[in-house]
Amino acid sequence: MINHDYFIDTEWCDSGGYCDFMPIRANKDLGFKSFKNKKRAENSLKYQKLLAKFDLAPIPITDVCKVAYYFNPELLKNWNPKETLTGWGYVTEKAVLFDLDNKIPYKKIQDLVDNIRDKTGLKFWDCHENNIGYIKRGRQKKLVCIDTGFESFEGYSN
């Protein structure tokens, strides 16, 4: 299914081992998590929805879908929309990543791991600075898991 409510902005992309995170055009607070296949996207969304119930992950906005990249039609003569779609993924609230020069206290990271286990029963094995960020809830900044792929909870990433 193609979601026509959003477009991918092509100004930047963050890539991980199994997922790319891309900005949503005209909405700096949202992003699109794009995966190599539909099953990975569905698994990630399942975990993210569970974690988001407890403010332990950003809130997913859509179900699994594909989204078109935005290109200025005036610049493209032979534009083919099928060639400019993302892989399978979903639109989600965007977390703010940490500047790696500013260390996060290990106690806060451990508290996140403990909260995930206590509230969801999941073990966040792949918890490190690149897989966490923060979201704002009112005036509060909440530390959250941003890597909700199966690999983060399977135990082999410990």
Tab-separated table of N, CA, C and O in Angstrom, residues 14-139:
chain	number	residue	atom	x	y	z
A	14	ASP	N	19.408	8.862	7.598
A	14	ASP	CA	20.235	8.135	8.563
A	14	ASP	C	20.074	6.650	8.280
A	14	ASP	O	18.948	6.158	8.186
A	15	SER	N	21.183	5.948	8.150
A	15	SER	CA	21.116	4.528	7.832
A	15	SER	C	21.678	3.689	8.965
A	15	SER	O	22.686	4.030	9.565
A	16	GLY	N	20.986	2.589	9.225
A	16	GLY	CA	21.449	1.602	10.187
A	16	GLY	C	21.621	0.270	9.479
A	16	GLY	O	21.544	0.189	8.250
A	17	GLY	N	21.808	-0.775	10.242
A	17	GLY	CA	22.021	-2.087	9.651
A	17	GLY	C	20.817	-2.633	8.906
A	17	GLY	O	20.954	-3.304	7.894
A	18	TYR	N	19.619	-2.344	9.405
A	18	TYR	CA	18.413	-2.915	8.809
A	18	TYR	C	17.387	-1.867	8.397
A	18	TYR	O	16.343	-2.215	7.864
A	19	CYS	N	17.665	-0.603	8.665
A	19	CYS	CA	16.644	0.421	8.490
A	19	CYS	C	17.273	1.746	8.070
A	19	CYS	O	18.379	2.077	8.490
A	20	ASP	N	16.546	2.481	7.237
A	20	ASP	CA	16.904	3.863	6.917
A	20	ASP	C	15.840	4.761	7.533
A	20	ASP	O	14.652	4.427	7.514
A	21	PHE	N	16.264	5.890	8.075
A	21	PHE	CA	15.317	6.858	8.642
A	21	PHE	C	15.413	8.132	7.819
A	21	PHE	O	16.496	8.697	7.676
A	22	MET	N	14.276	8.536	7.239
A	22	MET	CA	14.260	9.673	6.318
A	22	MET	C	13.249	10.718	6.769
A	22	MET	O	12.227	10.370	7.359
A	23	PRO	N	13.529	11.979	6.482
A	23	PRO	CA	12.602	13.042	6.912
A	23	PRO	C	11.334	13.073	6.062
A	23	PRO	O	11.354	12.738	4.882
A	24	ILE	N	10.272	13.497	6.702
A	24	ILE	CA	9.003	13.718	6.011
A	24	ILE	C	8.968	15.175	5.568
A	24	ILE	O	9.237	16.087	6.360
A	25	ARG	N	8.661	15.383	4.307
A	25	ARG	CA	8.594	16.737	3.753
A	25	ARG	C	7.549	17.560	4.495
A	25	ARG	O	6.450	17.098	4.747
A	26	ALA	N	7.924	18.767	4.858
A	26	ALA	CA	7.053	19.758	5.497
A	26	ALA	C	6.614	19.362	6.909
A	26	ALA	O	5.646	19.904	7.419
A	27	ASN	N	7.324	18.420	7.550
A	27	ASN	CA	7.018	18.105	8.943
A	27	ASN	C	8.295	17.633	9.630
A	27	ASN	O	8.634	16.454	9.581
A	28	LYS	N	8.974	18.551	10.294
A	28	LYS	CA	10.266	18.252	10.913
A	28	LYS	C	10.154	17.321	12.121
A	28	LYS	O	11.143	16.789	12.589
A	29	ASP	N	8.924	17.091	12.616
A	29	ASP	CA	8.731	16.239	13.782
A	29	ASP	C	8.430	14.781	13.438
A	29	ASP	O	8.220	13.962	14.334
A	30	LEU	N	8.381	14.471	12.137
A	30	LEU	CA	8.087	13.104	11.699
A	30	LEU	C	9.201	12.578	10.806
A	30	LEU	O	9.922	13.344	10.181
A	31	GLY	N	9.306	11.263	10.746
A	31	GLY	CA	10.241	10.619	9.856
A	31	GLY	C	9.663	9.305	9.370
A	31	GLY	O	8.628	8.843	9.867
A	32	PHE	N	10.333	8.706	8.402
A	32	PHE	CA	9.893	7.428	7.851
A	32	PHE	C	10.981	6.397	8.073
A	32	PHE	O	12.138	6.616	7.707
A	33	LYS	N	10.632	5.273	8.704
A	33	LYS	CA	11.548	4.159	8.885
A	33	LYS	C	11.329	3.201	7.722
A	33	LYS	O	10.255	2.630	7.589
A	34	SER	N	12.338	3.038	6.878
A	34	SER	CA	12.242	2.203	5.681
A	34	SER	C	13.115	0.956	5.868
A	34	SER	O	14.288	1.068	6.233
A	35	PHE	N	12.537	-0.213	5.581
A	35	PHE	CA	13.220	-1.481	5.792
A	35	PHE	C	13.433	-2.216	4.469
A	35	PHE	O	12.786	-1.929	3.480
A	36	LYS	N	14.290	-3.219	4.514
A	36	LYS	CA	14.603	-3.994	3.320
A	36	LYS	C	13.446	-4.898	2.896
A	36	LYS	O	13.342	-5.273	1.747
A	37	ASN	N	12.566	-5.256	3.843
A	37	ASN	CA	11.409	-6.065	3.475
A	37	ASN	C	10.236	-5.777	4.413
A	37	ASN	O	10.403	-5.184	5.484
A	38	LYS	N	9.073	-6.200	4.000
A	38	LYS	CA	7.835	-5.905	4.727
A	38	LYS	C	7.809	-6.560	6.105
A	38	LYS	O	7.339	-5.967	7.080
A	39	LYS	N	8.317	-7.781	6.212
A	39	LYS	CA	8.306	-8.496	7.495
A	39	LYS	C	9.108	-7.749	8.554
A	39	LYS	O	8.676	-7.623	9.701
A	40	ARG	N	10.274	-7.242	8.192
A	40	ARG	CA	11.078	-6.455	9.156
A	40	ARG	C	10.325	-5.206	9.598
A	40	ARG	O	10.362	-4.830	10.762
A	41	ALA	N	9.652	-4.548	8.655
A	41	ALA	CA	8.875	-3.347	8.991
A	41	ALA	C	7.731	-3.689	9.944
A	41	ALA	O	7.491	-2.977	10.924
A	42	GLU	N	7.039	-4.786	9.680
A	42	GLU	CA	5.928	-5.183	10.547
A	42	GLU	C	6.401	-5.533	11.951
A	42	GLU	O	5.762	-5.146	12.938
A	43	ASN	N	7.533	-6.243	12.055
A	43	ASN	CA	8.080	-6.582	13.375
A	43	ASN	C	8.484	-5.330	14.142
A	43	ASN	O	8.192	-5.190	15.335
A	44	SER	N	9.168	-4.412	13.476
A	44	SER	CA	9.600	-3.179	14.125
A	44	SER	C	8.403	-2.363	14.602
A	44	SER	O	8.391	-1.850	15.720
A	45	LEU	N	7.396	-2.255	13.758
A	45	LEU	CA	6.197	-1.492	14.136
A	45	LEU	C	5.511	-2.119	15.341
A	45	LEU	O	5.061	-1.406	16.245
A	46	LYS	N	5.444	-3.436	15.380
A	46	LYS	CA	4.821	-4.137	16.516
A	46	LYS	C	5.528	-3.769	17.826
A	46	LYS	O	4.890	-3.394	18.809
A	47	TYR	N	6.857	-3.849	17.822
A	47	TYR	CA	7.611	-3.505	19.023
A	47	TYR	C	7.477	-2.016	19.357
A	47	TYR	O	7.325	-1.643	20.518
A	48	GLN	N	7.542	-1.161	18.342
A	48	GLN	CA	7.472	0.272	18.605
A	48	GLN	C	6.115	0.667	19.177
A	48	GLN	O	6.044	1.507	20.076
A	49	LYS	N	5.040	0.085	18.682
A	49	LYS	CA	3.708	0.379	19.229
A	49	LYS	C	3.634	-0.009	20.703
A	49	LYS	O	3.107	0.741	21.522
A	50	LEU	N	4.161	-1.188	21.030
A	50	LEU	CA	4.153	-1.643	22.422
A	50	LEU	C	4.951	-0.684	23.308
A	50	LEU	O	4.478	-0.246	24.359
A	51	LEU	N	6.151	-0.333	22.892
A	51	LEU	CA	6.990	0.566	23.679
A	51	LEU	C	6.381	1.968	23.778
A	51	LEU	O	6.456	2.611	24.828
A	52	ALA	N	5.772	2.443	22.701
A	52	ALA	CA	5.192	3.794	22.691
A	52	ALA	C	4.035	3.930	23.674
A	52	ALA	O	3.788	5.019	24.188
A	53	LYS	N	3.339	2.842	23.967
A	53	LYS	CA	2.253	2.898	24.960
A	53	LYS	C	2.754	3.408	26.305
A	53	LYS	O	1.999	3.977	27.085
A	54	PHE	N	4.025	3.169	26.587
A	54	PHE	CA	4.620	3.543	27.870
A	54	PHE	C	5.630	4.689	27.724
A	54	PHE	O	6.451	4.898	28.612
A	55	ASP	N	5.576	5.416	26.611
A	55	ASP	CA	6.527	6.498	26.322
A	55	ASP	C	7.971	6.012	26.338
A	55	ASP	O	8.882	6.724	26.743
A	56	LEU	N	8.182	4.796	25.870
A	56	LEU	CA	9.525	4.228	25.795
A	56	LEU	C	10.053	4.195	24.364
A	56	LEU	O	11.157	3.718	24.110
A	57	ALA	N	9.251	4.701	23.428
A	57	ALA	CA	9.637	4.809	22.016
A	57	ALA	C	8.788	5.923	21.409
A	57	ALA	O	7.724	6.264	21.939
A	58	PRO	N	9.238	6.495	20.289
A	58	PRO	CA	8.412	7.484	19.588
A	58	PRO	C	7.087	6.846	19.135
A	58	PRO	O	7.001	5.634	18.929
A	59	ILE	N	6.077	7.666	18.965
A	59	ILE	CA	4.758	7.182	18.573
A	59	ILE	C	4.720	6.920	17.063
A	59	ILE	O	4.997	7.822	16.274
A	60	PRO	N	4.360	5.692	16.652
A	60	PRO	CA	4.170	5.430	15.219
A	60	PRO	C	2.902	6.144	14.739
A	60	PRO	O	1.897	6.180	15.441
A	61	ILE	N	2.942	6.684	13.534
A	61	ILE	CA	1.827	7.465	12.995
A	61	ILE	C	1.004	6.657	11.997
A	61	ILE	O	-0.210	6.805	11.931
A	62	THR	N	1.647	5.811	11.199
A	62	THR	CA	0.938	5.041	10.178
A	62	THR	C	1.171	3.553	10.386
A	62	THR	O	2.044	3.141	11.158
A	63	ASP	N	0.408	2.767	9.654
A	63	ASP	CA	0.686	1.342	9.540
A	63	ASP	C	1.801	1.170	8.513
A	63	ASP	O	2.252	2.137	7.894
A	64	VAL	N	2.221	-0.065	8.280
A	64	VAL	CA	3.270	-0.353	7.307
A	64	VAL	C	2.769	0.024	5.909
A	64	VAL	O	1.640	-0.291	5.528
A	65	CYS	N	3.610	0.744	5.181
A	65	CYS	CA	3.248	1.247	3.857
A	65	CYS	C	4.519	1.601	3.099
A	65	CYS	O	5.624	1.402	3.591
A	66	LYS	N	4.346	2.136	1.903
A	66	LYS	CA	5.433	2.742	1.143
A	66	LYS	C	5.069	4.203	0.933
A	66	LYS	O	3.892	4.555	0.895
A	67	VAL	N	6.079	5.058	0.810
A	67	VAL	CA	5.869	6.494	0.643
A	67	VAL	C	6.717	6.960	-0.538
A	67	VAL	O	7.835	6.476	-0.735
A	68	ALA	N	6.185	7.886	-1.283
A	68	ALA	CA	6.915	8.428	-2.437
A	68	ALA	C	7.928	9.475	-1.991
A	68	ALA	O	7.695	10.217	-1.030
A	69	TYR	N	9.028	9.537	-2.703
A	69	TYR	CA	9.995	10.609	-2.508
A	69	TYR	C	9.450	11.865	-3.183
A	69	TYR	O	8.797	11.787	-4.221
A	70	TYR	N	9.741	13.020	-2.600
A	70	TYR	CA	9.323	14.273	-3.223
A	70	TYR	C	10.418	14.724	-4.180
A	70	TYR	O	11.591	14.815	-3.812
A	71	PHE	N	10.030	15.000	-5.397
A	71	PHE	CA	10.912	15.604	-6.391
A	71	PHE	C	10.140	16.729	-7.053
A	71	PHE	O	8.937	16.604	-7.294
A	72	ASN	N	10.793	17.797	-7.350
A	72	ASN	CA	10.142	18.907	-8.032
A	72	ASN	C	9.812	18.466	-9.457
A	72	ASN	O	10.718	18.229	-10.252
A	73	PRO	N	8.506	18.347	-9.787
A	73	PRO	CA	8.125	17.863	-11.118
A	73	PRO	C	8.656	18.731	-12.255
A	73	PRO	O	8.848	18.239	-13.367
A	74	GLU	N	8.913	20.008	-11.988
A	74	GLU	CA	9.433	20.887	-13.037
A	74	GLU	C	10.851	20.499	-13.441
A	74	GLU	O	11.299	20.814	-14.541
A	75	LEU	N	11.560	19.805	-12.554
A	75	LEU	CA	12.936	19.421	-12.840
A	75	LEU	C	13.040	18.039	-13.487
A	75	LEU	O	14.095	17.649	-13.957
A	76	LEU	N	11.939	17.299	-13.477
A	76	LEU	CA	11.961	15.937	-14.004
A	76	LEU	C	11.067	15.822	-15.228
A	76	LEU	O	9.883	16.107	-15.172
A	77	LYS	N	11.628	15.376	-16.323
A	77	LYS	CA	10.835	15.256	-17.554
A	77	LYS	C	10.143	13.898	-17.648
A	77	LYS	O	9.007	13.804	-18.046
A	78	ASN	N	10.838	12.837	-17.305
A	78	ASN	CA	10.286	11.485	-17.445
A	78	ASN	C	10.132	10.831	-16.072
A	78	ASN	O	10.618	9.738	-15.831
A	79	TRP	N	9.431	11.475	-15.188
A	79	TRP	CA	9.285	10.999	-13.817
A	79	TRP	C	8.392	9.773	-13.770
A	79	TRP	O	7.288	9.763	-14.301
A	80	ASN	N	8.864	8.712	-13.149
A	80	ASN	CA	8.083	7.491	-12.964
A	80	ASN	C	7.904	7.275	-11.471
A	80	ASN	O	8.853	6.902	-10.780
A	81	PRO	N	6.686	7.483	-10.931
A	81	PRO	CA	6.465	7.374	-9.487
A	81	PRO	C	6.854	6.016	-8.906
A	81	PRO	O	7.286	5.945	-7.768
A	82	LYS	N	6.737	4.933	-9.661
A	82	LYS	CA	7.080	3.610	-9.137
A	82	LYS	C	8.568	3.490	-8.837
A	82	LYS	O	8.977	2.687	-8.011
A	83	GLU	N	9.391	4.261	-9.502
A	83	GLU	CA	10.828	4.204	-9.271
A	83	GLU	C	11.261	5.080	-8.101
A	83	GLU	O	12.426	5.077	-7.735
A	84	THR	N	10.346	5.821	-7.543
A	84	THR	CA	10.709	6.754	-6.475
A	84	THR	C	9.953	6.470	-5.193
A	84	THR	O	9.600	7.379	-4.458
A	85	LEU	N	9.718	5.189	-4.899
A	85	LEU	CA	9.061	4.796	-3.656
A	85	LEU	C	10.088	4.267	-2.662
A	85	LEU	O	11.099	3.685	-3.048
A	86	THR	N	9.784	4.437	-1.399
A	86	THR	CA	10.608	3.844	-0.349
A	86	THR	C	10.385	2.338	-0.337
A	86	THR	O	9.506	1.817	-1.018
A	87	GLY	N	11.153	1.668	0.505
A	87	GLY	CA	10.831	0.282	0.828
A	87	GLY	C	9.661	0.289	1.804
A	87	GLY	O	9.070	1.337	2.097
A	88	TRP	N	9.330	-0.874	2.342
A	88	TRP	CA	8.260	-0.962	3.334
A	88	TRP	C	8.712	-0.323	4.637
A	88	TRP	O	9.858	-0.482	5.055
A	89	GLY	N	7.815	0.407	5.280
A	89	GLY	CA	8.125	1.042	6.547
A	89	GLY	C	6.916	1.756	7.097
A	89	GLY	O	5.778	1.440	6.749
A	90	TYR	N	7.166	2.746	7.936
A	90	TYR	CA	6.068	3.484	8.542
A	90	TYR	C	6.536	4.869	8.977
A	90	TYR	O	7.713	5.086	9.253
A	91	VAL	N	5.579	5.785	9.026
A	91	VAL	CA	5.834	7.144	9.502
A	91	VAL	C	5.765	7.112	11.021
A	91	VAL	O	4.888	6.472	11.611
A	92	THR	N	6.696	7.802	11.641
A	92	THR	CA	6.771	7.823	13.097
A	92	THR	C	7.173	9.200	13.602
A	92	THR	O	7.785	9.991	12.871
A	93	GLU	N	6.841	9.455	14.834
A	93	GLU	CA	7.343	10.642	15.517
A	93	GLU	C	8.868	10.557	15.510
A	93	GLU	O	9.446	9.477	15.627
A	94	LYS	N	9.522	11.690	15.352
A	94	LYS	CA	10.980	11.726	15.271
A	94	LYS	C	11.565	12.012	16.650
A	94	LYS	O	11.179	12.972	17.314
A	95	ALA	N	12.477	11.184	17.073
A	95	ALA	CA	13.206	11.418	18.316
A	95	ALA	C	14.444	12.246	18.006
A	95	ALA	O	14.967	12.211	16.898
A	96	VAL	N	14.905	12.973	18.983
A	96	VAL	CA	16.130	13.753	18.851
A	96	VAL	C	17.296	12.860	19.272
A	96	VAL	O	17.272	12.247	20.340
A	97	LEU	N	18.289	12.766	18.407
A	97	LEU	CA	19.460	11.962	18.720
A	97	LEU	C	20.401	12.747	19.611
A	97	LEU	O	20.417	13.975	19.595
A	98	PHE	N	21.208	12.032	20.352
A	98	PHE	CA	22.163	12.675	21.241
A	98	PHE	C	23.428	13.021	20.494
A	98	PHE	O	23.864	12.272	19.615
A	99	ASP	N	24.013	14.137	20.856
A	99	ASP	CA	25.328	14.495	20.370
A	99	ASP	C	26.300	13.561	21.079
A	99	ASP	O	26.372	13.533	22.310
A	100	LEU	N	27.023	12.754	20.331
A	100	LEU	CA	27.875	11.747	20.942
A	100	LEU	C	29.012	12.342	21.755
A	100	LEU	O	29.656	11.642	22.523
A	101	ASP	N	29.259	13.654	21.607
A	101	ASP	CA	30.265	14.299	22.448
A	101	ASP	C	29.748	14.491	23.873
A	101	ASP	O	30.522	14.584	24.813
A	102	ASN	N	28.421	14.565	24.011
A	102	ASN	CA	27.804	14.706	25.329
A	102	ASN	C	27.347	13.328	25.789
A	102	ASN	O	26.399	12.779	25.266
A	103	LYS	N	28.041	12.788	26.747
A	103	LYS	CA	27.752	11.436	27.203
A	103	LYS	C	26.445	11.403	28.002
A	103	LYS	O	26.150	12.300	28.782
A	104	ILE	N	25.688	10.338	27.782
A	104	ILE	CA	24.464	10.111	28.536
A	104	ILE	C	24.852	9.329	29.785
A	104	ILE	O	25.584	8.336	29.684
A	105	PRO	N	24.375	9.748	30.948
A	105	PRO	CA	24.706	8.973	32.157
A	105	PRO	C	24.238	7.526	32.026
A	105	PRO	O	23.108	7.267	31.610
A	106	TYR	N	25.122	6.582	32.338
A	106	TYR	CA	24.783	5.175	32.211
A	106	TYR	C	23.569	4.801	33.052
A	106	TYR	O	22.809	3.911	32.687
A	107	LYS	N	23.357	5.492	34.155
A	107	LYS	CA	22.185	5.216	35.000
A	107	LYS	C	20.898	5.462	34.221
A	107	LYS	O	19.949	4.686	34.317
A	108	LYS	N	20.851	6.524	33.419
A	108	LYS	CA	19.645	6.806	32.634
A	108	LYS	C	19.423	5.736	31.566
A	108	LYS	O	18.298	5.337	31.298
A	109	ILE	N	20.502	5.270	30.966
A	109	ILE	CA	20.389	4.209	29.967
A	109	ILE	C	19.897	2.924	30.640
A	109	ILE	O	19.004	2.249	30.125
A	110	GLN	N	20.463	2.609	31.792
A	110	GLN	CA	20.031	1.403	32.514
A	110	GLN	C	18.580	1.531	32.949
A	110	GLN	O	17.824	0.555	32.896
A	111	ASP	N	18.161	2.727	33.363
A	111	ASP	CA	16.755	2.938	33.742
A	111	ASP	C	15.836	2.672	32.544
A	111	ASP	O	14.755	2.093	32.706
A	112	LEU	N	16.253	3.091	31.341
A	112	LEU	CA	15.454	2.828	30.147
A	112	LEU	C	15.338	1.321	29.912
A	112	LEU	O	14.245	0.800	29.680
A	113	VAL	N	16.448	0.614	29.986
A	113	VAL	CA	16.455	-0.842	29.799
A	113	VAL	C	15.537	-1.510	30.830
A	113	VAL	O	14.725	-2.377	30.497
A	114	ASP	N	15.642	-1.072	32.081
A	114	ASP	CA	14.814	-1.644	33.151
A	114	ASP	C	13.332	-1.346	32.937
A	114	ASP	O	12.479	-2.216	33.140
A	115	ASN	N	13.015	-0.123	32.525
A	115	ASN	CA	11.617	0.234	32.276
A	115	ASN	C	11.029	-0.573	31.128
A	115	ASN	O	9.868	-0.984	31.176
A	116	ILE	N	11.820	-0.788	30.081
A	116	ILE	CA	11.347	-1.602	28.959
A	116	ILE	C	11.036	-3.016	29.445
A	116	ILE	O	9.981	-3.575	29.143
A	117	ARG	N	11.931	-3.587	30.219
A	117	ARG	CA	11.714	-4.943	30.734
A	117	ARG	C	10.507	-4.997	31.670
A	117	ARG	O	9.637	-5.857	31.541
A	118	ASP	N	10.440	-4.044	32.615
A	118	ASP	CA	9.369	-4.065	33.616
A	118	ASP	C	7.992	-3.803	33.015
A	118	ASP	O	7.007	-4.419	33.423
A	119	LYS	N	7.904	-2.907	32.039
A	119	LYS	CA	6.594	-2.508	31.511
A	119	LYS	C	6.133	-3.337	30.320
A	119	LYS	O	4.940	-3.416	30.054
A	120	THR	N	7.080	-3.957	29.588
A	120	THR	CA	6.688	-4.685	28.373
A	120	THR	C	7.121	-6.150	28.373
A	120	THR	O	6.656	-6.914	27.532
A	121	GLY	N	8.036	-6.505	29.243
A	121	GLY	CA	8.568	-7.863	29.238
A	121	GLY	C	9.674	-8.077	28.210
A	121	GLY	O	10.220	-9.166	28.105
A	122	LEU	N	10.018	-7.038	27.458
A	122	LEU	CA	11.076	-7.143	26.449
A	122	LEU	C	12.435	-6.839	27.069
A	122	LEU	O	12.543	-6.025	27.986
A	123	LYS	N	13.457	-7.480	26.548
A	123	LYS	CA	14.828	-7.189	26.956
A	123	LYS	C	15.496	-6.437	25.821
A	123	LYS	O	15.657	-6.975	24.722
A	124	PHE	N	15.898	-5.209	26.076
A	124	PHE	CA	16.519	-4.338	25.078
A	124	PHE	C	18.012	-4.629	25.059
A	124	PHE	O	18.809	-3.959	25.693
A	125	TRP	N	18.400	-5.667	24.313
A	125	TRP	CA	19.784	-6.132	24.288
A	125	TRP	C	20.728	-5.185	23.561
A	125	TRP	O	21.899	-5.100	23.898
A	126	ASP	N	20.228	-4.493	22.558
A	126	ASP	CA	21.097	-3.678	21.706
A	126	ASP	C	21.050	-2.205	22.102
A	126	ASP	O	20.983	-1.317	21.259
A	127	CYS	N	21.093	-1.966	23.386
A	127	CYS	CA	20.967	-0.605	23.900
A	127	CYS	C	22.339	0.071	23.928
A	127	CYS	O	23.222	-0.326	24.689
A	128	HIS	N	22.507	1.050	23.076
A	128	HIS	CA	23.709	1.883	23.077
A	128	HIS	C	23.329	3.255	22.551
A	128	HIS	O	22.199	3.460	22.088
A	129	GLU	N	24.253	4.209	22.610
A	129	GLU	CA	23.928	5.604	22.301
A	129	GLU	C	23.328	5.824	20.917
A	129	GLU	O	22.563	6.747	20.725
A	130	ASN	N	23.642	4.980	19.946
A	130	ASN	CA	23.088	5.151	18.606
A	130	ASN	C	21.661	4.630	18.487
A	130	ASN	O	21.002	4.881	17.488
A	131	ASN	N	21.209	3.878	19.478
A	131	ASN	CA	19.871	3.296	19.429
A	131	ASN	C	18.890	3.932	20.413
A	131	ASN	O	17.811	3.404	20.646
A	132	ILE	N	19.284	5.060	20.980
A	132	ILE	CA	18.381	5.783	21.864
A	132	ILE	C	18.371	7.267	21.498
A	132	ILE	O	19.287	7.770	20.852
A	133	GLY	N	17.323	7.924	21.876
A	133	GLY	CA	17.170	9.353	21.655
A	133	GLY	C	16.207	9.877	22.701
A	133	GLY	O	15.920	9.184	23.681
A	134	TYR	N	15.706	11.065	22.475
A	134	TYR	CA	14.697	11.538	23.416
A	134	TYR	C	13.551	12.200	22.665
A	134	TYR	O	13.688	12.678	21.541
A	135	ILE	N	12.398	12.161	23.313
A	135	ILE	CA	11.198	12.817	22.818
A	135	ILE	C	10.746	13.782	23.901
A	135	ILE	O	11.057	13.601	25.074
A	136	LYS	N	10.049	14.816	23.512
A	136	LYS	CA	9.531	15.782	24.475
A	136	LYS	C	8.075	15.459	24.765
A	136	LYS	O	7.288	15.239	23.845
A	137	ARG	N	7.762	15.424	26.007
A	137	ARG	CA	6.392	15.287	26.486
A	137	ARG	C	6.153	16.454	27.427
A	137	ARG	O	6.636	16.447	28.555
A	138	GLY	N	5.490	17.470	26.902
A	138	GLY	CA	5.358	18.704	27.677
A	138	GLY	C	6.728	19.336	27.787
A	138	GLY	O	7.415	19.539	26.792
A	139	ARG	N	7.141	19.617	28.993
A	139	ARG	CA	8.480	20.187	29.228
A	139	ARG	C	9.530	19.135	29.523
A	139	ARG	O	10.700	19.447	29.689
